Amino acid sequence: MKILITGSNGLLGQKIVKLCLKRGIQFLATSKGENRNPDCPESNYFNLDITNKLQINGVFEAFYPTHVIHTAAITNVDQCESNRELCQEVNIDATKSLFDVTQRFFAHFLFVSTDFVFDGTKGKYSEEDKVYPLSFYAESKVDAENLLINSEYKNWSIARTIIVFGQGNKLSRSNFVLWVKDSLSNNQTIKVVNDQFRTPTWAEDLAWGCIAICEKSKIGIYHLSGKDYVSMYNFALQIADVYNLDKTLIEEITSASLNQAAKRPLNTGFDISKAKNDLGYEPKSLKECLGLIK
Ligand SMILES: NC(=O)c1ccc[n+]([C@@H]2O[C@H](COP(=O)([O-])OP(=O)(O)OC[C@H]3O[C@@H](n4cnc5c(N)ncnc54)[C@H](OP(=O)(O)O)[C@@H]3O)[C@@H](O)[C@H]2O)c1
């Protein structure tokens, strides 16, 4: 197995690199710009902007991957709403370019998607549930998923995930756990929604699931998230608990009062039985993950 990773400077990308190194899996880590992950050897890194088709071709010809794990994306949901062109270019067009080249090399293509493909009216979504995106980011992920689903080439998988958290090196974006911990540590008040329910995902569990899909050559859609179903407010309280921080700094609010550019689904969360049965995916509890990060 030879895995080409896109977005290796991102949180998930860094955890996939870590797991490949630990298991002795051959890999090429790629991201835009220089390697910001000190755990990733420079010899395993290539600067790849996925919007550049020529560069994509060059990387495939040099590395000949058997598997591609495509994590790179514009992940800021509000930025996608305000800069739709960029979102289209990176999340849809570049995914198409990567998928096209993957087919020429007869490799497996794993695309990382999101719970935001759903509208949040049901909760505990399974792989069979109908998608209904509420924002441009969500639409971009649905469009990219459809490139695979509607293709005649069947060697692909989609790993949908939810609120990914963990520690990383020089991340361009923070994540919920780091944001809550850092804000409360600095005595800053934070407002957290009490009406959005999720099954948050430890980045290390998600990386394990992605590698398992590749190792077992699984095809189709997989829901990979944590197993605890919580409101974001409750999640923030749990973080404060683990780090012994002042919970009174967490202000409970509703989504409507936030006035964000992109609409978020209220109740998502996944039914992860398929991943458990097919992959042996066993994510840790939130409490365990927070303890391990600490
Ligand atoms: N984080 C979540 O809560 C969450 C939830 C559901 C789904 N997902 C999906 O999971 C995947 C991984 O998320 P993550 O948390 O690891 O995100 P992340 O930390 O934002 O990582 C995404 C990476 O993509 C890179 N990238 C952006 N544009 C690129 C380009 N043109 N060429 C090459 N690389 C580019 C970014 O580079 P820079 O670091 O240089 O900006 C970043 O390193 C994404 O596809 C995301 O949509 C995430």
mmCIF file of C-alpha atoms and ligand atoms in Angstrom:
data_model
loop_
_atom_site.group_PDB
_atom_site.id
_atom_site.type_symbol
_atom_site.label_atom_id
_atom_site.label_comp_id
_atom_site.label_asym_id
_atom_site.label_seq_id
_atom_site.Cartn_x
_atom_site.Cartn_y
_atom_site.Cartn_z
ATOM 1 C CA MET A 1 0.000 0.000 0.000
ATOM 2 C CA LYS A 2 1.333 3.478 -0.971
ATOM 3 C CA ILE A 3 -0.814 6.329 0.319
ATOM 4 C CA LEU A 4 -0.856 9.835 -1.121
ATOM 5 C CA ILE A 5 -2.223 12.241 1.518
ATOM 6 C CA THR A 6 -3.550 15.694 0.603
ATOM 7 C CA GLY A 7 -3.814 18.426 3.262
ATOM 8 C CA SER A 8 -1.070 16.900 5.414
ATOM 9 C CA ASN A 9 -0.553 20.202 7.293
ATOM 10 C CA GLY A 10 -4.164 20.016 8.508
ATOM 11 C CA LEU A 11 -5.306 18.315 11.701
ATOM 12 C CA LEU A 12 -6.518 15.078 10.110
ATOM 13 C CA GLY A 13 -3.610 15.003 7.639
ATOM 14 C CA GLN A 14 -1.108 15.204 10.520
ATOM 15 C CA LYS A 15 -2.765 12.287 12.329
ATOM 16 C CA ILE A 16 -2.756 10.145 9.178
ATOM 17 C CA VAL A 17 0.964 10.883 8.744
ATOM 18 C CA LYS A 18 1.544 9.875 12.375
ATOM 19 C CA LEU A 19 -0.279 6.573 11.909
ATOM 20 C CA CYS A 20 1.545 5.773 8.650
ATOM 21 C CA LEU A 21 4.898 6.356 10.384
ATOM 22 C CA LYS A 22 3.859 4.195 13.358
ATOM 23 C CA ARG A 23 2.674 1.323 11.145
ATOM 24 C CA GLY A 24 5.485 1.568 8.579
ATOM 25 C CA ILE A 25 3.036 2.353 5.757
ATOM 26 C CA GLN A 26 4.615 3.964 2.692
ATOM 27 C CA PHE A 27 3.196 7.456 2.183
ATOM 28 C CA LEU A 28 3.684 10.805 0.499
ATOM 29 C CA ALA A 29 2.342 13.744 2.500
ATOM 30 C CA THR A 30 1.308 16.786 0.479
ATOM 31 C CA SER A 31 -0.048 20.208 1.387
ATOM 32 C CA LYS A 32 0.042 23.750 0.068
ATOM 33 C CA GLY A 33 3.314 25.483 0.972
ATOM 34 C CA GLU A 34 6.034 24.219 3.247
ATOM 35 C CA ASN A 35 5.778 21.208 5.554
ATOM 36 C CA ARG A 36 4.478 22.542 8.911
ATOM 37 C CA ASN A 37 4.417 19.165 10.598
ATOM 38 C CA PRO A 38 7.781 18.479 12.291
ATOM 39 C CA ASP A 39 6.767 14.810 12.722
ATOM 40 C CA CYS A 40 6.646 14.378 8.932
ATOM 41 C CA PRO A 41 10.112 13.748 7.427
ATOM 42 C CA GLU A 42 10.947 16.160 4.591
ATOM 43 C CA SER A 43 11.696 13.127 2.383
ATOM 44 C CA ASN A 44 8.019 12.142 2.703
ATOM 45 C CA TYR A 45 6.705 15.625 1.917
ATOM 46 C CA PHE A 46 5.804 17.389 -1.321
ATOM 47 C CA ASN A 47 4.413 20.915 -1.712
ATOM 48 C CA LEU A 48 1.196 20.360 -3.690
ATOM 49 C CA ASP A 49 -1.489 22.941 -4.336
ATOM 50 C CA ILE A 50 -4.400 20.733 -5.365
ATOM 51 C CA THR A 51 -5.814 23.436 -7.636
ATOM 52 C CA ASN A 52 -2.779 22.948 -9.899
ATOM 53 C CA LYS A 53 -3.490 20.057 -12.308
ATOM 54 C CA LEU A 54 0.080 19.933 -13.623
ATOM 55 C CA GLN A 55 1.430 19.535 -10.095
ATOM 56 C CA ILE A 56 -1.086 16.755 -9.371
ATOM 57 C CA ASN A 57 0.076 14.832 -12.445
ATOM 58 C CA GLY A 58 3.699 15.267 -11.487
ATOM 59 C CA VAL A 59 3.124 13.945 -7.954
ATOM 60 C CA PHE A 60 1.274 10.850 -9.199
ATOM 61 C CA GLU A 61 3.956 10.115 -11.791
ATOM 62 C CA ALA A 62 6.708 10.419 -9.197
ATOM 63 C CA PHE A 63 4.972 8.419 -6.431
ATOM 64 C CA TYR A 64 2.537 5.972 -8.110
ATOM 65 C CA PRO A 65 0.084 5.776 -5.159
ATOM 66 C CA THR A 66 -2.203 2.787 -4.648
ATOM 67 C CA HIS A 67 -4.431 4.894 -2.383
ATOM 68 C CA VAL A 68 -5.255 8.600 -2.119
ATOM 69 C CA ILE A 69 -6.634 10.048 1.124
ATOM 70 C CA HIS A 70 -8.000 13.444 0.183
ATOM 71 C CA THR A 71 -8.370 15.596 3.321
ATOM 72 C CA ALA A 72 -7.461 19.024 1.854
ATOM 73 C CA ALA A 73 -10.337 21.468 1.688
ATOM 74 C CA ILE A 74 -11.489 24.951 2.546
ATOM 75 C CA THR A 75 -12.925 23.943 5.914
ATOM 76 C CA ASN A 76 -14.070 27.330 7.228
ATOM 77 C CA VAL A 77 -17.810 27.188 6.621
ATOM 78 C CA ASP A 78 -18.404 30.957 6.760
ATOM 79 C CA GLN A 79 -15.427 31.619 4.463
ATOM 80 C CA CYS A 80 -17.007 29.242 1.923
ATOM 81 C CA GLU A 81 -20.213 31.282 2.077
ATOM 82 C CA SER A 82 -18.408 34.577 1.434
ATOM 83 C CA ASN A 83 -15.822 33.265 -1.058
ATOM 84 C CA ARG A 84 -17.798 30.786 -3.133
ATOM 85 C CA GLU A 85 -15.302 30.859 -5.991
ATOM 86 C CA LEU A 86 -12.467 29.639 -3.791
ATOM 87 C CA CYS A 87 -14.706 27.019 -2.202
ATOM 88 C CA GLN A 88 -15.760 25.774 -5.654
ATOM 89 C CA GLU A 89 -12.154 25.718 -6.863
ATOM 90 C CA VAL A 90 -10.699 23.782 -3.906
ATOM 91 C CA ASN A 91 -13.574 21.648 -2.628
ATOM 92 C CA ILE A 92 -15.128 20.626 -5.948
ATOM 93 C CA ASP A 93 -12.867 21.334 -8.963
ATOM 94 C CA ALA A 94 -9.633 20.188 -7.298
ATOM 95 C CA THR A 95 -11.376 17.050 -5.976
ATOM 96 C CA LYS A 96 -12.396 16.305 -9.571
ATOM 97 C CA SER A 97 -8.835 16.779 -10.810
ATOM 98 C CA LEU A 98 -7.483 14.446 -8.114
ATOM 99 C CA PHE A 99 -10.187 11.845 -8.737
ATOM 100 C CA ASP A 100 -9.557 11.949 -12.520
ATOM 101 C CA VAL A 101 -5.835 11.292 -12.103
ATOM 102 C CA THR A 102 -6.493 8.626 -9.438
ATOM 103 C CA GLN A 103 -8.551 6.714 -12.022
ATOM 104 C CA ARG A 104 -5.710 6.777 -14.544
ATOM 105 C CA PHE A 105 -3.473 5.170 -11.915
ATOM 106 C CA PHE A 106 -6.175 2.614 -10.918
ATOM 107 C CA ALA A 107 -5.800 3.720 -7.299
ATOM 108 C CA HIS A 108 -8.339 3.909 -4.471
ATOM 109 C CA PHE A 109 -9.745 7.391 -3.785
ATOM 110 C CA LEU A 110 -10.912 8.237 -0.249
ATOM 111 C CA PHE A 111 -12.720 11.566 0.035
ATOM 112 C CA VAL A 112 -13.280 13.134 3.470
ATOM 113 C CA SER A 113 -16.735 14.686 3.801
ATOM 114 C CA THR A 114 -18.964 16.101 6.507
ATOM 115 C CA ASP A 115 -22.142 15.770 8.584
ATOM 116 C CA PHE A 116 -23.130 19.151 7.083
ATOM 117 C CA VAL A 117 -24.399 17.272 4.002
ATOM 118 C CA PHE A 118 -27.511 16.721 6.185
ATOM 119 C CA ASP A 119 -30.070 19.344 7.236
ATOM 120 C CA GLY A 120 -30.036 18.433 10.933
ATOM 121 C CA THR A 121 -33.732 17.704 11.336
ATOM 122 C CA LYS A 122 -33.256 13.991 12.152
ATOM 123 C CA GLY A 123 -29.960 13.385 13.960
ATOM 124 C CA LYS A 124 -27.978 10.126 14.322
ATOM 125 C CA TYR A 125 -27.682 9.926 10.543
ATOM 126 C CA SER A 126 -26.807 6.676 8.757
ATOM 127 C CA GLU A 127 -25.076 6.292 5.392
ATOM 128 C CA GLU A 128 -28.497 5.625 3.800
ATOM 129 C CA ASP A 129 -30.042 8.954 4.831
ATOM 130 C CA LYS A 130 -30.832 11.547 2.207
ATOM 131 C CA VAL A 131 -28.517 14.566 1.997
ATOM 132 C CA TYR A 132 -29.862 18.110 2.196
ATOM 133 C CA PRO A 133 -27.096 20.760 2.389
ATOM 134 C CA LEU A 134 -27.856 24.093 4.080
ATOM 135 C CA SER A 135 -24.708 26.070 3.188
ATOM 136 C CA PHE A 136 -22.319 26.545 0.275
ATOM 137 C CA TYR A 137 -19.616 24.522 2.093
ATOM 138 C CA ALA A 138 -22.120 21.690 2.542
ATOM 139 C CA GLU A 139 -23.178 21.932 -1.113
ATOM 140 C CA SER A 140 -19.542 21.801 -2.205
ATOM 141 C CA LYS A 141 -19.069 18.559 -0.249
ATOM 142 C CA VAL A 142 -22.280 17.065 -1.711
ATOM 143 C CA ASP A 143 -21.155 18.021 -5.239
ATOM 144 C CA ALA A 144 -17.742 16.433 -4.639
ATOM 145 C CA GLU A 145 -19.351 13.292 -3.190
ATOM 146 C CA ASN A 146 -21.549 13.066 -6.286
ATOM 147 C CA LEU A 147 -18.498 13.086 -8.558
ATOM 148 C CA LEU A 148 -17.599 9.739 -6.976
ATOM 149 C CA ILE A 149 -21.095 8.333 -6.496
ATOM 150 C CA ASN A 150 -22.056 8.992 -10.147
ATOM 151 C CA SER A 151 -18.773 7.779 -11.606
ATOM 152 C CA GLU A 152 -18.342 4.508 -13.495
ATOM 153 C CA TYR A 153 -15.064 4.079 -11.601
ATOM 154 C CA LYS A 154 -15.986 2.261 -8.412
ATOM 155 C CA ASN A 155 -12.709 2.180 -6.466
ATOM 156 C CA TRP A 156 -13.618 4.995 -4.079
ATOM 157 C CA SER A 157 -14.860 5.642 -0.572
ATOM 158 C CA ILE A 158 -16.298 8.601 1.305
ATOM 159 C CA ALA A 159 -15.549 9.093 5.010
ATOM 160 C CA ARG A 160 -17.999 11.583 6.514
ATOM 161 C CA THR A 161 -17.022 13.064 9.841
ATOM 162 C CA ILE A 162 -18.135 15.595 12.508
ATOM 163 C CA ILE A 163 -16.387 18.305 14.636
ATOM 164 C CA VAL A 164 -12.842 16.990 14.453
ATOM 165 C CA PHE A 165 -10.695 17.872 17.477
ATOM 166 C CA GLY A 166 -7.165 17.279 18.729
ATOM 167 C CA GLN A 167 -3.688 18.746 19.083
ATOM 168 C CA GLY A 168 -1.642 19.536 15.993
ATOM 169 C CA ASN A 169 1.479 21.402 14.887
ATOM 170 C CA LYS A 170 1.096 24.952 13.522
ATOM 171 C CA LEU A 171 -2.493 24.394 12.415
ATOM 172 C CA SER A 172 -3.951 27.153 10.228
ATOM 173 C CA ARG A 173 -7.292 26.639 12.024
ATOM 174 C CA SER A 174 -7.997 25.993 15.661
ATOM 175 C CA ASN A 175 -10.594 23.422 16.724
ATOM 176 C CA PHE A 176 -13.343 23.394 19.331
ATOM 177 C CA VAL A 177 -11.343 21.749 22.121
ATOM 178 C CA LEU A 178 -8.316 24.042 21.706
ATOM 179 C CA TRP A 179 -10.546 27.115 21.405
ATOM 180 C CA VAL A 180 -12.485 26.347 24.591
ATOM 181 C CA LYS A 181 -9.343 25.387 26.535
ATOM 182 C CA ASP A 182 -7.328 28.441 25.401
ATOM 183 C CA SER A 183 -10.177 30.915 25.947
ATOM 184 C CA LEU A 184 -11.014 29.680 29.437
ATOM 185 C CA SER A 185 -7.323 29.473 30.360
ATOM 186 C CA ASN A 186 -7.072 33.182 29.459
ATOM 187 C CA ASN A 187 -10.172 33.983 31.529
ATOM 188 C CA GLN A 188 -12.157 34.894 28.427
ATOM 189 C CA THR A 189 -15.927 34.452 28.321
ATOM 190 C CA ILE A 190 -17.182 32.319 25.435
ATOM 191 C CA LYS A 191 -20.633 31.865 23.948
ATOM 192 C CA VAL A 192 -21.536 28.307 22.978
ATOM 193 C CA VAL A 193 -24.712 27.048 21.316
ATOM 194 C CA ASN A 194 -26.942 24.710 23.288
ATOM 195 C CA ASP A 195 -29.154 23.653 20.369
ATOM 196 C CA GLN A 196 -26.586 22.050 18.036
ATOM 197 C CA PHE A 197 -26.071 18.366 18.779
ATOM 198 C CA ARG A 198 -23.106 16.385 17.447
ATOM 199 C CA THR A 199 -20.997 13.272 17.914
ATOM 200 C CA PRO A 200 -17.554 14.997 17.973
ATOM 201 C CA THR A 201 -14.603 13.102 16.548
ATOM 202 C CA TRP A 202 -11.093 12.689 17.931
ATOM 203 C CA ALA A 203 -8.736 13.227 14.969
ATOM 204 C CA GLU A 204 -6.727 10.109 15.922
ATOM 205 C CA ASP A 205 -9.840 7.887 15.734
ATOM 206 C CA LEU A 206 -10.739 9.381 12.366
ATOM 207 C CA ALA A 207 -7.224 8.762 11.015
ATOM 208 C CA TRP A 208 -7.494 5.135 12.216
ATOM 209 C CA GLY A 209 -10.801 4.786 10.341
ATOM 210 C CA CYS A 210 -9.376 6.241 7.108
ATOM 211 C CA ILE A 211 -6.412 3.861 7.169
ATOM 212 C CA ALA A 212 -8.744 0.928 7.943
ATOM 213 C CA ILE A 213 -10.860 1.763 4.867
ATOM 214 C CA CYS A 214 -7.692 1.687 2.724
ATOM 215 C CA GLU A 215 -6.261 -1.466 4.292
ATOM 216 C CA LYS A 216 -9.542 -3.343 3.926
ATOM 217 C CA SER A 217 -10.163 -1.875 0.443
ATOM 218 C CA LYS A 218 -13.674 -0.827 1.438
ATOM 219 C CA ILE A 219 -15.879 0.865 -1.125
ATOM 220 C CA GLY A 220 -18.765 3.288 -0.506
ATOM 221 C CA ILE A 221 -19.791 5.693 2.235
ATOM 222 C CA TYR A 222 -18.674 5.411 5.882
ATOM 223 C CA HIS A 223 -19.734 7.514 8.846
ATOM 224 C CA LEU A 224 -16.704 8.021 11.107
ATOM 225 C CA SER A 225 -17.348 10.082 14.227
ATOM 226 C CA GLY A 226 -17.151 9.758 17.986
ATOM 227 C CA LYS A 227 -19.809 7.822 19.871
ATOM 228 C CA ASP A 228 -21.022 10.417 22.401
ATOM 229 C CA TYR A 229 -24.000 12.520 21.329
ATOM 230 C CA VAL A 230 -23.767 15.956 22.986
ATOM 231 C CA SER A 231 -24.799 19.563 22.569
ATOM 232 C CA MET A 232 -21.871 21.870 21.853
ATOM 233 C CA TYR A 233 -22.572 23.574 25.191
ATOM 234 C CA ASN A 234 -22.340 20.272 27.020
ATOM 235 C CA PHE A 235 -19.131 19.455 25.127
ATOM 236 C CA ALA A 236 -17.632 22.779 26.287
ATOM 237 C CA LEU A 237 -18.553 21.949 29.897
ATOM 238 C CA GLN A 238 -16.804 18.572 29.593
ATOM 239 C CA ILE A 239 -13.655 20.290 28.269
ATOM 240 C CA ALA A 240 -13.710 22.740 31.197
ATOM 241 C CA ASP A 241 -14.103 19.797 33.584
ATOM 242 C CA VAL A 242 -11.118 17.889 32.229
ATOM 243 C CA TYR A 243 -8.838 20.941 32.317
ATOM 244 C CA ASN A 244 -10.206 22.224 35.651
ATOM 245 C CA LEU A 245 -11.238 25.532 34.097
ATOM 246 C CA ASP A 246 -13.935 27.994 35.140
ATOM 247 C CA LYS A 247 -17.270 26.829 33.683
ATOM 248 C CA THR A 248 -19.018 30.095 34.541
ATOM 249 C CA LEU A 249 -17.080 31.660 31.633
ATOM 250 C CA ILE A 250 -19.164 29.522 29.228
ATOM 251 C CA GLU A 251 -22.321 31.343 28.206
ATOM 252 C CA GLU A 252 -25.153 29.223 26.822
ATOM 253 C CA ILE A 253 -26.772 30.660 23.670
ATOM 254 C CA THR A 254 -28.997 29.555 20.769
ATOM 255 C CA SER A 255 -27.877 29.284 17.118
ATOM 256 C CA ALA A 256 -30.359 31.970 16.042
ATOM 257 C CA SER A 257 -28.611 34.587 18.209
ATOM 258 C CA LEU A 258 -25.261 33.979 16.490
ATOM 259 C CA ASN A 259 -26.127 35.413 13.076
ATOM 260 C CA GLN A 260 -23.434 33.418 11.232
ATOM 261 C CA ALA A 261 -23.004 33.733 7.453
ATOM 262 C CA ALA A 262 -23.499 30.008 6.856
ATOM 263 C CA LYS A 263 -26.462 28.093 8.260
ATOM 264 C CA ARG A 264 -25.547 25.081 10.426
ATOM 265 C CA PRO A 265 -27.678 21.952 10.830
ATOM 266 C CA LEU A 266 -29.071 21.619 14.377
ATOM 267 C CA ASN A 267 -29.055 17.885 15.110
ATOM 268 C CA THR A 268 -26.479 15.791 13.306
ATOM 269 C CA GLY A 269 -24.471 13.004 14.945
ATOM 270 C CA PHE A 270 -23.880 9.672 13.237
ATOM 271 C CA ASP A 271 -24.976 6.110 13.514
ATOM 272 C CA ILE A 272 -21.533 4.462 13.241
ATOM 273 C CA SER A 273 -22.667 0.804 13.188
ATOM 274 C CA LYS A 274 -21.527 0.252 9.594
ATOM 275 C CA ALA A 275 -17.973 1.412 10.406
ATOM 276 C CA LYS A 276 -17.963 -0.724 13.578
ATOM 277 C CA ASN A 277 -19.091 -3.855 11.716
ATOM 278 C CA ASP A 278 -17.054 -3.448 8.508
ATOM 279 C CA LEU A 279 -13.880 -1.839 9.855
ATOM 280 C CA GLY A 280 -13.774 -2.711 13.546
ATOM 281 C CA TYR A 281 -13.947 1.059 14.187
ATOM 282 C CA GLU A 282 -14.187 1.645 17.953
ATOM 283 C CA PRO A 283 -13.845 5.351 18.780
ATOM 284 C CA LYS A 284 -13.020 6.299 22.343
ATOM 285 C CA SER A 285 -15.456 8.166 24.586
ATOM 286 C CA LEU A 286 -15.187 11.964 24.732
ATOM 287 C CA LYS A 287 -13.936 11.739 28.289
ATOM 288 C CA GLU A 288 -11.142 9.333 27.300
ATOM 289 C CA CYS A 289 -10.116 11.471 24.298
ATOM 290 C CA LEU A 290 -10.006 14.676 26.344
ATOM 291 C CA GLY A 291 -7.948 12.900 28.989
ATOM 292 C CA LEU A 292 -5.510 11.644 26.353
ATOM 293 C CA ILE A 293 -5.134 15.108 24.776
ATOM 294 C CA LYS A 294 -4.466 16.567 28.219
HETATM 295 N N1 LIG B 1 -12.599 19.929 11.156
HETATM 296 C C1 LIG B 1 -13.846 19.508 11.232
HETATM 297 O O1 LIG B 1 -14.533 19.719 12.244
HETATM 298 C C2 LIG B 1 -14.433 18.737 10.081
HETATM 299 C C3 LIG B 1 -15.771 18.304 10.164
HETATM 300 C C4 LIG B 1 -16.310 17.599 9.094
HETATM 301 C C5 LIG B 1 -15.538 17.344 7.963
HETATM 302 N N2 LIG B 1 -14.248 17.787 7.899
HETATM 303 C C6 LIG B 1 -13.457 17.508 6.702
HETATM 304 O O2 LIG B 1 -12.319 16.772 7.089
HETATM 305 C C7 LIG B 1 -11.199 17.114 6.261
HETATM 306 C C8 LIG B 1 -9.995 17.422 7.121
HETATM 307 O O3 LIG B 1 -10.317 18.456 8.023
HETATM 308 P P1 LIG B 1 -9.234 19.122 8.988
HETATM 309 O O4 LIG B 1 -9.905 19.403 10.282
HETATM 310 O O5 LIG B 1 -7.973 18.336 8.961
HETATM 311 O O6 LIG B 1 -9.062 20.516 8.222
HETATM 312 P P2 LIG B 1 -7.845 21.558 8.231
HETATM 313 O O7 LIG B 1 -7.088 21.433 9.496
HETATM 314 O O8 LIG B 1 -8.454 22.864 7.867
HETATM 315 O O9 LIG B 1 -6.932 21.005 7.042
HETATM 316 C C9 LIG B 1 -7.227 21.211 5.703
HETATM 317 C C10 LIG B 1 -5.909 21.352 4.992
HETATM 318 O O10 LIG B 1 -6.156 21.562 3.597
HETATM 319 C C11 LIG B 1 -5.139 22.429 3.148
HETATM 320 N N3 LIG B 1 -5.476 23.082 1.893
HETATM 321 C C12 LIG B 1 -6.392 24.059 1.675
HETATM 322 N N4 LIG B 1 -6.362 24.439 0.384
HETATM 323 C C13 LIG B 1 -5.428 23.684 -0.220
HETATM 324 C C14 LIG B 1 -4.918 23.619 -1.543
HETATM 325 N N5 LIG B 1 -5.372 24.414 -2.528
HETATM 326 N N6 LIG B 1 -3.942 22.712 -1.823
HETATM 327 C C15 LIG B 1 -3.449 21.905 -0.853
HETATM 328 N N7 LIG B 1 -3.874 21.931 0.431
HETATM 329 C C16 LIG B 1 -4.848 22.826 0.735
HETATM 330 C C17 LIG B 1 -4.986 23.447 4.266
HETATM 331 O O11 LIG B 1 -3.744 24.106 4.136
HETATM 332 P P3 LIG B 1 -3.303 25.274 5.158
HETATM 333 O O12 LIG B 1 -3.068 24.563 6.455
HETATM 334 O O13 LIG B 1 -2.057 25.785 4.543
HETATM 335 O O14 LIG B 1 -4.427 26.238 5.233
HETATM 336 C C18 LIG B 1 -5.078 22.538 5.491
HETATM 337 O O15 LIG B 1 -3.812 22.100 5.891
HETATM 338 C C19 LIG B 1 -11.678 18.269 5.387
HETATM 339 O O16 LIG B 1 -11.968 17.776 4.096
HETATM 340 C C20 LIG B 1 -12.935 18.770 6.065
HETATM 341 O O17 LIG B 1 -13.841 19.330 5.153
HETATM 342 C C21 LIG B 1 -13.686 18.466 8.949
#
